[in-house]
Every structure is written in C-alpha cells, then in structure tokens.
C-alpha cells in the first residue's frame, strides 16, 4: 500500500507541476532569492521529449491494428506530457534563500529547510558521485551527510553547527550537499545571511 501511495503522490506531483508551469502559477515557497538547478538536466529532458514527439506518428504507421494504434497514441501522449511535467517540476521548484533560512529542493520530491542559525559554513566544491540517485546519504565518523544530487554531482555544501533535522527521510544531518546552476552566487547569498 505504501508503494502505491508513493506512486500516486509522484504522479500527482508531475501533473500539478505541469499545470503550474504551463499556467505560470507562483512558487508557494514565499519571498526570497531563487536559484535553479535545472540547466544540466534540461537538455536531457528535451531529448526525451523530442524522442516522444517523433515516436507518436511512427508508432501510428507501424502498428496495423486500430485499437493498438489508439492505445499506443494515448500512452505516448501521456508519456510526453509526463516528461514535460517533470521538466516543469525542476523549473518551478528552485532553491530559495530567505531571511529565515534556505530551502533546498529537488522538484516536488525534496523540500528541506535549513535555518541560518544552524549553518556554520557554506562551501562551493564540485563533487562527482558514484551514483546519480537524486537523494543520497553518506555515513561518516562525524555523522550523516545528506546529498541532493543532479546528474551524479553536487557543487554547494552547507556545513551545520550541530546535527539537525531538515525534513529529509533520514536522521539529523551534519552537512547538506546540493547542486545549483550558479553555486558561487548561491553561496554568496547565503554567506551574507549567515553572517
């Protein structure tokens, strides 16, 4: 049942993101400076979307049965809109630097909030990872490090004064690593507020 609930939540997130992106609904994160993380993934999404667009008429001509053509058309259009919804999700849910803290996001699946009082340091460091999984955790001797990954890499590191819960799946974190399209600008904006 939990897997079904997760799948339904994910599906809903895709369609809500598509709707909000197409109709330019404002980001509900509130005021603050926004920093994207979609520059490196956008070409990948566009490639998948282009392949889906080409696939629709090709399948129509290759499949000889009318019923199968209709089913393939419906599934192909659903897949095309789903990919556009995923692209919309990473575009409309940026990281947000606010006066109270920073919201680290990954589409509609991650929304971690870190108050400035918990941040000891902000570093920029391009770190390629072995896995490209979107959210990763690393156990170290000092504690747990959370990573919000884009295409197998991070480039900004938030180091905390003490282990803190930030709203991610696992326990308190000592650091949170993330990817930003402009890591230097994000780090500069956070350093001003950290003090």
Coordinates of C-alpha atoms in Angstrom, one line a residue:
X1 CA 0.0 0.0 0.0
X2 CA 2.9 2.4 0.8
X3 CA 4.4 1.8 -2.7
X4 CA 1.0 2.6 -4.3
X5 CA 0.6 5.8 -2.2
X6 CA 4.2 6.9 -3.2
X7 CA 3.4 6.3 -6.9
X8 CA 0.2 8.2 -6.6
X9 CA 1.9 11.1 -4.8
X10 CA 4.6 11.2 -7.5
X11 CA 2.1 11.1 -10.3
X12 CA 0.1 13.9 -8.7
X13 CA 3.3 15.9 -8.3
X14 CA 4.1 15.6 -12.0
X15 CA 0.6 16.8 -13.1
X16 CA 0.5 19.6 -10.6
X17 CA 3.9 20.8 -11.7
X18 CA 2.8 20.7 -15.4
X19 CA -0.3 22.7 -14.6
X20 CA 1.6 25.3 -12.5
X21 CA 4.4 25.6 -15.1
X22 CA 2.0 26.0 -18.1
X23 CA -0.3 28.5 -16.3
X24 CA 2.6 30.3 -14.6
X25 CA 1.3 29.8 -11.1
X26 CA 3.7 31.4 -8.5
X27 CA 6.1 29.4 -6.4
X28 CA 4.5 28.8 -3.0
X29 CA 7.8 29.0 -1.2
X30 CA 7.3 32.7 -0.4
X31 CA 9.7 35.6 -0.9
X32 CA 13.4 35.1 -1.4
X33 CA 16.2 34.8 -4.0
X34 CA 15.7 31.8 -6.3
X35 CA 18.5 29.6 -7.5
X36 CA 17.8 27.0 -10.2
X37 CA 19.4 23.6 -10.6
X38 CA 17.9 22.5 -14.0
X39 CA 20.5 23.8 -16.5
X40 CA 22.3 20.5 -16.8
X41 CA 19.1 18.3 -16.9
X42 CA 17.1 20.4 -19.3
X43 CA 18.9 19.1 -22.4
X44 CA 18.2 15.5 -21.2
X45 CA 14.5 16.3 -20.7
X46 CA 14.3 18.0 -24.1
X47 CA 15.9 15.0 -25.8
X48 CA 13.4 12.6 -24.2
X49 CA 10.5 14.9 -25.1
X50 CA 11.8 15.2 -28.7
X51 CA 12.0 11.4 -29.0
X52 CA 8.5 11.1 -27.6
X53 CA 7.2 13.6 -30.2
X54 CA 8.8 11.6 -33.0
X55 CA 7.6 8.3 -31.6
X56 CA 3.9 9.2 -31.8
X57 CA 3.5 9.3 -35.6
X58 CA 5.9 6.5 -36.2
X59 CA 4.0 4.1 -33.9
X60 CA 0.8 5.1 -35.6
X61 CA 2.1 4.0 -39.0
X62 CA 3.9 0.9 -37.8
X63 CA 1.0 -0.6 -35.8
X64 CA -1.5 -2.3 -38.1
X65 CA -4.4 -2.6 -35.7
X66 CA -6.7 0.4 -35.0
X67 CA -7.2 -0.5 -31.3
X68 CA -3.5 -0.8 -30.7
X69 CA -2.9 2.5 -32.5
X70 CA -5.3 4.2 -30.2
X71 CA -3.8 2.7 -27.1
X72 CA -0.2 3.5 -28.2
X73 CA -1.3 7.1 -29.0
X74 CA -2.8 7.6 -25.5
X75 CA 0.2 6.0 -23.8
X76 CA 2.6 8.1 -25.9
X77 CA 0.8 11.4 -25.2
X78 CA 0.6 10.6 -21.5
X79 CA 4.4 9.8 -21.5
X80 CA 5.1 13.1 -23.4
X81 CA 3.1 15.2 -21.0
X82 CA 4.6 13.4 -18.1
X83 CA 8.1 14.3 -19.3
X84 CA 7.1 17.9 -19.7
X85 CA 5.7 17.8 -16.2
X86 CA 9.0 16.5 -14.8
X87 CA 10.8 19.3 -16.6
X88 CA 8.3 21.8 -15.2
X89 CA 8.9 20.4 -11.7
X90 CA 12.6 21.2 -11.7
X91 CA 11.9 24.6 -13.2
X92 CA 9.2 25.8 -10.8
X93 CA 10.8 24.4 -7.5
X94 CA 14.1 26.2 -7.2
X95 CA 16.3 26.5 -4.1
X96 CA 15.1 29.6 -2.2
X97 CA 17.3 31.8 0.0
X98 CA 15.1 33.5 2.6
X99 CA 15.8 35.8 5.6
X100 CA 15.0 32.9 8.0
X101 CA 17.0 30.2 6.2
X102 CA 17.4 28.3 2.9
X103 CA 15.0 25.8 1.2
X104 CA 16.8 23.1 -0.7
X105 CA 14.6 21.5 -3.3
X106 CA 14.5 18.8 -5.9
X107 CA 11.4 19.1 -8.0
X108 CA 8.4 18.2 -5.8
X109 CA 10.2 15.3 -4.0
X110 CA 12.6 17.3 -1.8
X111 CA 11.9 20.4 0.2
X112 CA 14.4 20.7 3.1
X113 CA 14.6 23.8 5.2
X114 CA 17.8 24.9 7.0
X115 CA 17.6 27.9 9.4
X116 CA 20.6 30.2 9.3
X117 CA 21.3 29.7 13.0
X118 CA 22.2 26.1 12.1
X119 CA 24.7 26.9 9.3
X120 CA 28.4 27.1 10.3
X121 CA 29.8 27.4 6.7
X122 CA 28.9 27.4 3.1
X123 CA 31.4 26.0 0.6
X124 CA 31.4 25.6 -3.2
X125 CA 33.0 22.4 -4.3
X126 CA 32.2 20.4 -7.4
X127 CA 31.9 16.8 -6.2
X128 CA 31.1 14.0 -8.7
X129 CA 29.4 11.0 -7.1
X130 CA 29.4 7.3 -8.0
X131 CA 25.6 7.2 -8.1
X132 CA 23.3 9.5 -9.9
X133 CA 20.4 8.8 -7.4
X134 CA 18.6 12.1 -6.7
X135 CA 18.8 11.9 -2.9
X136 CA 21.7 10.2 -1.2
X137 CA 23.1 9.8 2.4
X138 CA 26.6 9.2 3.5
X139 CA 27.5 7.9 6.9
X140 CA 30.7 9.4 8.3
X141 CA 32.5 9.2 11.6
X142 CA 31.1 12.6 12.5
X143 CA 27.6 11.9 11.4
X144 CA 25.2 11.8 8.4
X145 CA 25.6 13.9 5.3
X146 CA 22.6 14.4 3.0
X147 CA 23.0 15.0 -0.7
X148 CA 20.5 16.4 -3.2
X149 CA 22.1 15.3 -6.4
X150 CA 21.7 16.4 -10.0
X151 CA 23.2 14.1 -12.7
X152 CA 25.5 12.5 -10.2
X153 CA 27.1 15.6 -8.7
X154 CA 26.8 18.4 -6.1
X155 CA 28.6 21.7 -6.0
X156 CA 27.5 23.5 -2.8
X157 CA 28.0 22.3 0.7
X158 CA 26.2 23.5 3.8
X159 CA 28.0 22.6 7.0
X160 CA 26.0 22.7 10.2
X161 CA 27.0 23.8 13.7
X162 CA 25.4 20.6 15.1
X163 CA 23.3 17.7 13.7
X164 CA 19.9 19.0 12.6
X165 CA 16.7 17.6 11.2
X166 CA 15.9 19.4 7.9
X167 CA 12.9 17.4 6.7
X168 CA 14.6 14.7 4.8
X169 CA 13.9 11.0 5.0
X170 CA 16.8 10.0 7.4
X171 CA 18.0 11.4 10.7
X172 CA 19.8 14.5 11.7
X173 CA 22.4 15.8 9.2
X174 CA 25.8 17.3 9.9
X175 CA 26.1 18.6 6.3
X176 CA 23.8 19.0 3.3
X177 CA 25.3 19.0 -0.2
X178 CA 23.4 20.2 -3.3
X179 CA 23.7 21.3 -6.9
X180 CA 23.0 24.8 -8.1
X181 CA 23.4 26.2 -11.6
X182 CA 25.3 29.2 -10.1
X183 CA 27.0 27.8 -7.0
X184 CA 29.1 31.0 -6.4
X185 CA 26.1 33.2 -6.4
X186 CA 24.1 30.9 -4.1
X187 CA 27.0 30.6 -1.7
X188 CA 27.4 34.4 -1.7
X189 CA 23.7 35.0 -1.0
X190 CA 23.8 32.5 1.9
X191 CA 27.0 33.9 3.4
X192 CA 25.5 37.4 3.6
X193 CA 22.7 36.0 5.8
X194 CA 24.8 33.5 7.8
X195 CA 27.0 36.4 8.8

